[in-house]
PDB file of C-alpha atoms and ligand atoms in Angstrom:
ATOM      1  CA  MET R   1      -0.262 -63.971 107.122  1.00  0.00           C
ATOM      2  CA  LEU R   2      -3.157 -65.449 104.912  1.00  0.00           C
ATOM      3  CA  PHE R   3      -5.846 -62.991 107.804  1.00  0.00           C
ATOM      4  CA  LYS R   4      -3.334 -60.784 106.484  1.00  0.00           C
ATOM      5  CA  ILE R   5      -3.681 -60.384 103.385  1.00  0.00           C
ATOM      6  CA  LEU R   6      -7.881 -61.405 103.871  1.00  0.00           C
ATOM      7  CA  VAL R   7      -8.578 -58.146 105.538  1.00  0.00           C
ATOM      8  CA  ILE R   8      -6.510 -56.074 102.918  1.00  0.00           C
ATOM      9  CA  LEU R   9      -8.315 -57.644 100.143  1.00  0.00           C
ATOM     10  CA  HIS R  10     -12.077 -56.964 102.617  1.00  0.00           C
ATOM     11  CA  THR R  11     -10.883 -53.665 102.879  1.00  0.00           C
ATOM     12  CA  LEU R  12     -10.192 -52.816  99.332  1.00  0.00           C
ATOM     13  CA  GLY R  13     -13.362 -53.570  98.720  1.00  0.00           C
ATOM     14  CA  ALA R  14     -15.309 -51.988 101.015  1.00  0.00           C
ATOM     15  CA  THR R  15     -13.732 -48.598  99.768  1.00  0.00           C
ATOM     16  CA  VAL R  16     -15.112 -49.210  95.767  1.00  0.00           C
ATOM     17  CA  TRP R  17     -18.072 -50.619  96.524  1.00  0.00           C
ATOM     18  CA  THR R  18     -18.941 -48.926  99.324  1.00  0.00           C
ATOM     19  CA  GLY R  19     -16.550 -45.626  98.482  1.00  0.00           C
ATOM     20  CA  GLY R  20     -18.346 -46.087  94.513  1.00  0.00           C
ATOM     21  CA  HIS R  21     -22.007 -45.617  96.152  1.00  0.00           C
ATOM     22  CA  LEU R  22     -21.496 -42.467  97.993  1.00  0.00           C
ATOM     23  CA  ILE R  23     -19.732 -40.671  94.766  1.00  0.00           C
ATOM     24  CA  LEU R  24     -23.607 -42.737  92.841  1.00  0.00           C
ATOM     25  CA  ALA R  25     -25.554 -41.471  96.609  1.00  0.00           C
ATOM     26  CA  VAL R  26     -24.088 -38.350  96.941  1.00  0.00           C
ATOM     27  CA  THR R  27     -22.577 -35.998  93.849  1.00  0.00           C
ATOM     28  CA  VAL R  28     -24.738 -38.107  90.551  1.00  0.00           C
ATOM     29  CA  LEU R  29     -27.912 -38.925  91.956  1.00  0.00           C
ATOM     30  CA  PRO R  30     -28.442 -35.065  93.293  1.00  0.00           C
ATOM     31  CA  GLU R  31     -27.363 -33.666  89.519  1.00  0.00           C
ATOM     32  CA  ALA R  32     -29.198 -36.407  87.588  1.00  0.00           C
ATOM     33  CA  LEU R  33     -32.801 -34.938  89.676  1.00  0.00           C
ATOM     34  CA  LYS R  34     -32.243 -31.070  89.889  1.00  0.00           C
ATOM     35  CA  GLN R  35     -32.162 -32.060  85.322  1.00  0.00           C
ATOM     36  CA  ARG R  36     -34.887 -34.551  85.906  1.00  0.00           C
ATOM     37  CA  ASP R  37     -32.513 -37.277  83.636  1.00  0.00           C
ATOM     38  CA  PRO R  38     -32.111 -40.592  84.197  1.00  0.00           C
ATOM     39  CA  ASP R  39     -28.616 -41.137  81.779  1.00  0.00           C
ATOM     40  CA  ILE R  40     -26.513 -39.277  84.158  1.00  0.00           C
ATOM     41  CA  VAL R  41     -27.509 -41.853  86.715  1.00  0.00           C
ATOM     42  CA  ARG R  42     -27.462 -44.529  83.976  1.00  0.00           C
ATOM     43  CA  GLN R  43     -23.989 -43.734  81.974  1.00  0.00           C
ATOM     44  CA  PHE R  44     -22.395 -43.784  85.396  1.00  0.00           C
ATOM     45  CA  GLU R  45     -23.807 -47.684  86.203  1.00  0.00           C
ATOM     46  CA  ASP R  46     -22.588 -48.853  82.972  1.00  0.00           C
ATOM     47  CA  ARG R  47     -19.290 -47.677  84.604  1.00  0.00           C
ATOM     48  CA  PHE R  48     -19.571 -48.815  87.368  1.00  0.00           C
ATOM     49  CA  GLU R  49     -21.348 -52.103  87.190  1.00  0.00           C
ATOM     50  CA  GLU R  50     -19.103 -54.908  86.961  1.00  0.00           C
ATOM     51  CA  PHE R  51     -16.569 -52.946  89.220  1.00  0.00           C
ATOM     52  CA  GLY R  52     -19.257 -52.765  91.395  1.00  0.00           C
ATOM     53  CA  LEU R  53     -20.348 -55.628  91.834  1.00  0.00           C
ATOM     54  CA  ALA R  54     -16.850 -57.473  91.265  1.00  0.00           C
ATOM     55  CA  ALA R  55     -16.355 -55.429  94.936  1.00  0.00           C
ATOM     56  CA  LEU R  56     -18.908 -56.601  96.528  1.00  0.00           C
ATOM     57  CA  LEU R  57     -18.170 -60.636  95.509  1.00  0.00           C
ATOM     58  CA  LEU R  58     -14.875 -59.957  96.748  1.00  0.00           C
ATOM     59  CA  GLN R  59     -16.986 -57.918  99.812  1.00  0.00           C
ATOM     60  CA  VAL R  60     -18.949 -61.793 100.311  1.00  0.00           C
ATOM     61  CA  VAL R  61     -15.893 -64.303  99.498  1.00  0.00           C
ATOM     62  CA  THR R  62     -13.296 -62.074 102.034  1.00  0.00           C
ATOM     63  CA  GLY R  63     -15.855 -61.966 104.489  1.00  0.00           C
ATOM     64  CA  LEU R  64     -17.274 -65.570 105.094  1.00  0.00           C
ATOM     65  CA  TRP R  65     -13.549 -66.920 104.365  1.00  0.00           C
ATOM     66  CA  LEU R  66     -12.904 -64.235 107.326  1.00  0.00           C
ATOM     67  CA  THR R  67     -15.608 -65.707 109.131  1.00  0.00           C
ATOM     68  CA  TRP R  68     -14.578 -69.395 109.406  1.00  0.00           C
ATOM     69  CA  ILE R  69     -10.929 -68.564 111.027  1.00  0.00           C
ATOM     70  CA  TYR R  70     -13.549 -66.549 113.634  1.00  0.00           C
ATOM     71  CA  PHE R  71     -15.708 -69.326 114.171  1.00  0.00           C
ATOM     72  CA  PRO R  72     -14.170 -72.860 112.605  1.00  0.00           C
ATOM     73  CA  GLY R  73     -16.818 -74.676 110.420  1.00  0.00           C
ATOM     74  CA  PHE R  74     -19.230 -72.163 110.821  1.00  0.00           C
ATOM     75  CA  GLN R  75     -19.860 -74.196 114.164  1.00  0.00           C
ATOM     76  CA  GLN R  76     -20.235 -71.423 117.368  1.00  0.00           C
ATOM     77  CA  PHE R  77     -21.457 -69.125 114.825  1.00  0.00           C
ATOM     78  CA  TRP R  78     -25.450 -69.619 115.168  1.00  0.00           C
ATOM     79  CA  ALA R  79     -25.109 -69.817 119.069  1.00  0.00           C
ATOM     80  CA  PHE R  80     -25.096 -65.461 118.307  1.00  0.00           C
ATOM     81  CA  ASP R  81     -23.384 -66.051 121.713  1.00  0.00           C
ATOM     82  CA  SER R  82     -20.543 -63.407 121.684  1.00  0.00           C
ATOM     83  CA  PHE R  83     -20.722 -60.229 119.778  1.00  0.00           C
ATOM     84  CA  LEU R  84     -18.670 -60.542 116.659  1.00  0.00           C
ATOM     85  CA  SER R  85     -20.858 -63.369 115.432  1.00  0.00           C
ATOM     86  CA  VAL R  86     -23.812 -60.734 116.364  1.00  0.00           C
ATOM     87  CA  TYR R  87     -22.212 -58.598 114.821  1.00  0.00           C
ATOM     88  CA  ILE R  88     -21.479 -60.828 111.365  1.00  0.00           C
ATOM     89  CA  GLY R  89     -25.561 -61.428 111.580  1.00  0.00           C
ATOM     90  CA  ILE R  90     -26.222 -58.169 110.656  1.00  0.00           C
ATOM     91  CA  LYS R  91     -23.622 -58.274 108.321  1.00  0.00           C
ATOM     92  CA  LEU R  92     -25.578 -61.135 106.862  1.00  0.00           C
ATOM     93  CA  GLY R  93     -29.044 -59.051 107.544  1.00  0.00           C
ATOM     94  CA  LEU R  94     -27.938 -56.187 105.265  1.00  0.00           C
ATOM     95  CA  LEU R  95     -26.401 -58.420 102.690  1.00  0.00           C
ATOM     96  CA  LEU R  96     -30.309 -60.010 101.362  1.00  0.00           C
ATOM     97  CA  GLY R  97     -30.897 -55.890 102.020  1.00  0.00           C
ATOM     98  CA  THR R  98     -28.834 -55.194  99.612  1.00  0.00           C
ATOM     99  CA  LEU R  99     -29.280 -58.440  97.695  1.00  0.00           C
ATOM    100  CA  ALA R 100     -33.203 -57.645  97.436  1.00  0.00           C
ATOM    101  CA  LEU R 101     -32.927 -53.878  96.441  1.00  0.00           C
ATOM    102  CA  ALA R 102     -29.897 -54.390  94.481  1.00  0.00           C
ATOM    103  CA  ILE R 103     -31.740 -57.111  91.953  1.00  0.00           C
ATOM    104  CA  HIS R 104     -35.030 -56.013  92.595  1.00  0.00           C
ATOM    105  CA  ALA R 105     -33.337 -51.863  90.948  1.00  0.00           C
ATOM    106  CA  ARG R 106     -31.203 -54.023  88.225  1.00  0.00           C
ATOM    107  CA  PHE R 107     -34.534 -55.671  86.645  1.00  0.00           C
ATOM    108  CA  PHE R 108     -37.941 -54.327  87.642  1.00  0.00           C
ATOM    109  CA  ILE R 109     -36.509 -50.253  87.129  1.00  0.00           C
ATOM    110  CA  VAL R 110     -33.386 -49.762  85.665  1.00  0.00           C
ATOM    111  CA  PRO R 111     -34.455 -51.584  82.298  1.00  0.00           C
ATOM    112  CA  ASN R 112     -37.795 -48.733  81.734  1.00  0.00           C
ATOM    113  CA  LEU R 113     -35.971 -46.414  83.389  1.00  0.00           C
ATOM    114  CA  THR R 114     -38.356 -43.099  83.315  1.00  0.00           C
ATOM    115  CA  LYS R 115     -38.074 -39.582  84.220  1.00  0.00           C
ATOM    116  CA  GLU R 116     -41.048 -40.706  85.830  1.00  0.00           C
ATOM    117  CA  THR R 117     -38.926 -44.283  87.693  1.00  0.00           C
ATOM    118  CA  LEU R 118     -36.362 -42.376  88.748  1.00  0.00           C
ATOM    119  CA  ASN R 119     -37.259 -40.799  91.924  1.00  0.00           C
ATOM    120  CA  SER R 120     -38.003 -44.874  92.602  1.00  0.00           C
ATOM    121  CA  LEU R 121     -34.006 -45.231  91.787  1.00  0.00           C
ATOM    122  CA  ALA R 122     -33.080 -42.762  94.114  1.00  0.00           C
ATOM    123  CA  TYR R 123     -35.022 -44.586  97.088  1.00  0.00           C
ATOM    124  CA  HIS R 124     -33.371 -47.323  95.840  1.00  0.00           C
ATOM    125  CA  ILE R 125     -30.349 -45.928  95.615  1.00  0.00           C
ATOM    126  CA  VAL R 126     -30.088 -44.595  99.049  1.00  0.00           C
ATOM    127  CA  GLY R 127     -31.108 -46.949 100.521  1.00  0.00           C
ATOM    128  CA  VAL R 128     -28.211 -49.932  98.663  1.00  0.00           C
ATOM    129  CA  THR R 129     -25.167 -47.120  99.723  1.00  0.00           C
ATOM    130  CA  THR R 130     -26.773 -47.046 103.558  1.00  0.00           C
ATOM    131  CA  PHE R 131     -26.127 -50.391 104.008  1.00  0.00           C
ATOM    132  CA  ALA R 132     -23.161 -49.870 102.457  1.00  0.00           C
ATOM    133  CA  VAL R 133     -21.847 -47.899 105.199  1.00  0.00           C
ATOM    134  CA  LEU R 134     -23.311 -49.637 108.146  1.00  0.00           C
ATOM    135  CA  PHE R 135     -21.357 -52.729 107.018  1.00  0.00           C
ATOM    136  CA  VAL R 136     -18.205 -50.501 107.094  1.00  0.00           C
ATOM    137  CA  VAL R 137     -19.799 -49.039 110.384  1.00  0.00           C
ATOM    138  CA  LEU R 138     -19.929 -52.618 111.512  1.00  0.00           C
ATOM    139  CA  GLY R 139     -17.396 -53.389 110.002  1.00  0.00           C
ATOM    140  CA  ALA R 140     -14.871 -51.533 112.665  1.00  0.00           C
ATOM    141  CA  GLY R 141     -17.143 -52.109 115.071  1.00  0.00           C
ATOM    142  CA  ILE R 142     -15.782 -56.018 114.319  1.00  0.00           C
ATOM    143  CA  ARG R 143     -11.710 -55.114 114.243  1.00  0.00           C
ATOM    144  CA  LEU R 144     -12.067 -52.228 117.252  1.00  0.00           C
ATOM    145  CA  GLY R 145     -13.697 -55.146 119.491  1.00  0.00           C
ATOM    146  CA  GLY R 146     -17.314 -54.124 119.883  1.00  0.00           C
ATOM    147  CA  LEU R 147     -19.284 -50.029 119.658  1.00  0.00           C
ATOM    148  CA  SER R 148     -19.891 -49.184 122.573  1.00  0.00           C
TER     149      SER R 148
HETATM  150  C1  HEM G 201     -20.190 -54.975 100.680  1.00  0.00           C
HETATM  151  C2  HEM G 201     -19.679 -55.492 102.113  1.00  0.00           C
HETATM  152  C3  HEM G 201     -19.349 -55.201 103.362  1.00  0.00           C
HETATM  153  C4  HEM G 201     -18.265 -54.224 103.923  1.00  0.00           C
HETATM  154  C5  HEM G 201     -18.790 -53.047 103.063  1.00  0.00           C
HETATM  155  C6  HEM G 201     -17.623 -54.298 104.583  1.00  0.00           C
HETATM  156  C7  HEM G 201     -16.275 -53.485 104.791  1.00  0.00           C
HETATM  157  C8  HEM G 201     -15.649 -53.610 106.320  1.00  0.00           C
HETATM  158  C9  HEM G 201     -15.102 -53.515 106.497  1.00  0.00           C
HETATM  159  C10 HEM G 201     -14.692 -51.692 106.306  1.00  0.00           C
HETATM  160  C11 HEM G 201     -14.305 -53.843 107.850  1.00  0.00           C
HETATM  161  C12 HEM G 201     -13.566 -53.741 109.212  1.00  0.00           C
HETATM  162  C13 HEM G 201     -11.492 -53.732 108.069  1.00  0.00           C
HETATM  163  C14 HEM G 201     -10.278 -54.050 109.082  1.00  0.00           C
HETATM  164  O1  HEM G 201     -10.211 -53.053 109.428  1.00  0.00           O
HETATM  165  O2  HEM G 201      -9.760 -54.921 109.644  1.00  0.00           O
HETATM  166  C15 HEM G 201     -14.996 -55.166 107.521  1.00  0.00           C
HETATM  167  C16 HEM G 201     -14.839 -56.502 108.577  1.00  0.00           C
HETATM  168  C17 HEM G 201     -14.918 -57.746 108.645  1.00  0.00           C
HETATM  169  N1  HEM G 201     -16.080 -57.855 107.789  1.00  0.00           N
HETATM  170 FE1  HEM G 201     -16.854 -56.735 106.650  1.00  0.00          FE
HETATM  171  N2  HEM G 201     -17.949 -55.753 105.088  1.00  0.00           N
HETATM  172  C18 HEM G 201     -18.885 -56.544 104.234  1.00  0.00           C
HETATM  173  C19 HEM G 201     -19.357 -57.204 103.877  1.00  0.00           C
HETATM  174  C20 HEM G 201     -19.076 -58.227 104.670  1.00  0.00           C
HETATM  175  C21 HEM G 201     -19.587 -59.673 105.147  1.00  0.00           C
HETATM  176  C22 HEM G 201     -20.393 -60.422 104.074  1.00  0.00           C
HETATM  177  C23 HEM G 201     -19.155 -60.904 105.704  1.00  0.00           C
HETATM  178  C24 HEM G 201     -19.408 -62.306 106.033  1.00  0.00           C
HETATM  179  C25 HEM G 201     -20.305 -62.298 106.741  1.00  0.00           C
HETATM  180  C26 HEM G 201     -18.086 -59.945 106.682  1.00  0.00           C
HETATM  181  C27 HEM G 201     -17.101 -59.640 107.147  1.00  0.00           C
HETATM  182  C28 HEM G 201     -16.389 -59.629 108.105  1.00  0.00           C
HETATM  183  C29 HEM G 201     -15.178 -60.003 108.862  1.00  0.00           C
HETATM  184  C30 HEM G 201     -15.551 -61.317 109.712  1.00  0.00           C
HETATM  185  C31 HEM G 201     -14.790 -59.073 109.579  1.00  0.00           C
HETATM  186  C32 HEM G 201     -13.937 -58.850 110.948  1.00  0.00           C
HETATM  187  C33 HEM G 201     -12.153 -59.163 109.726  1.00  0.00           C
HETATM  188  C34 HEM G 201     -11.702 -58.101 111.264  1.00  0.00           C
HETATM  189  O3  HEM G 201     -10.000 -59.304 112.121  1.00  0.00           O
HETATM  190  O4  HEM G 201     -10.644 -56.448 110.048  1.00  0.00           O
HETATM  191  N3  HEM G 201     -18.429 -58.523 106.113  1.00  0.00           N
HETATM  192  N4  HEM G 201     -16.181 -55.745 106.742  1.00  0.00           N
END
C-alpha cells in the first residue's frame, strides 16, 4: 500500500514539475522573447516558484523512498548492475543538473533580469524543461521494465 501511495504521489509531483515547466517553456517564454519583456517570465515565476519547488522536493523524497524500497539500505544500488539502478542513477544525475541550472538562474540571472539577460534565462528554462521531460521518460521506463 505504501509503495502504491508513493508511486501516485511521485506521479502527481511529476505533473506539476514537468507540466509547469512545459507551460513556461512553450507558452510563457516565447511570448516574453517576442515582446522582449522579462516581466512576463517574472510574473509566471512568482506564482509557480514555491509550488514548483514543493513538487520537486516531493519528487526527491518519494523518489529516494521508492529507491530505498527497491534497494533496501541502497545496498545493491551502487553496483549499477541492473537497468533499474542505472535508470535511477541517471535520474540522480538529472537532479544534479536541474539543481545547478536552477541555482544559477535563481541567484545569478533572475535578480538582475533585463532584456539583455533574457536570452541566457531562456537557455536555462529550456535546459530545466528538457531535464523535466527526461525525468518522466526515465520514470516511465522504470515502470515499463526498460525502454528498449
Ligand atoms: C522532477 C523530478 C522527477 C520526475 C518528474 C519524475 C517522474 C517520474 C515518473 C513519471 C515516474 C513513473 C511513475 C509510474 O507510473 O510508475 C517515475 C518513477 C520513478 N522515479 Fe521519478 N521522477 C523525478 C525524480 C526522481 C528522483 C530524484 C528519483 C530518485 C532518485 C526518482 C526515482 C524514481 C523511481 C524509483 C521510480 C519507479 C517507481 C515505479 O516503480 O514506478 N525519481 N518518476
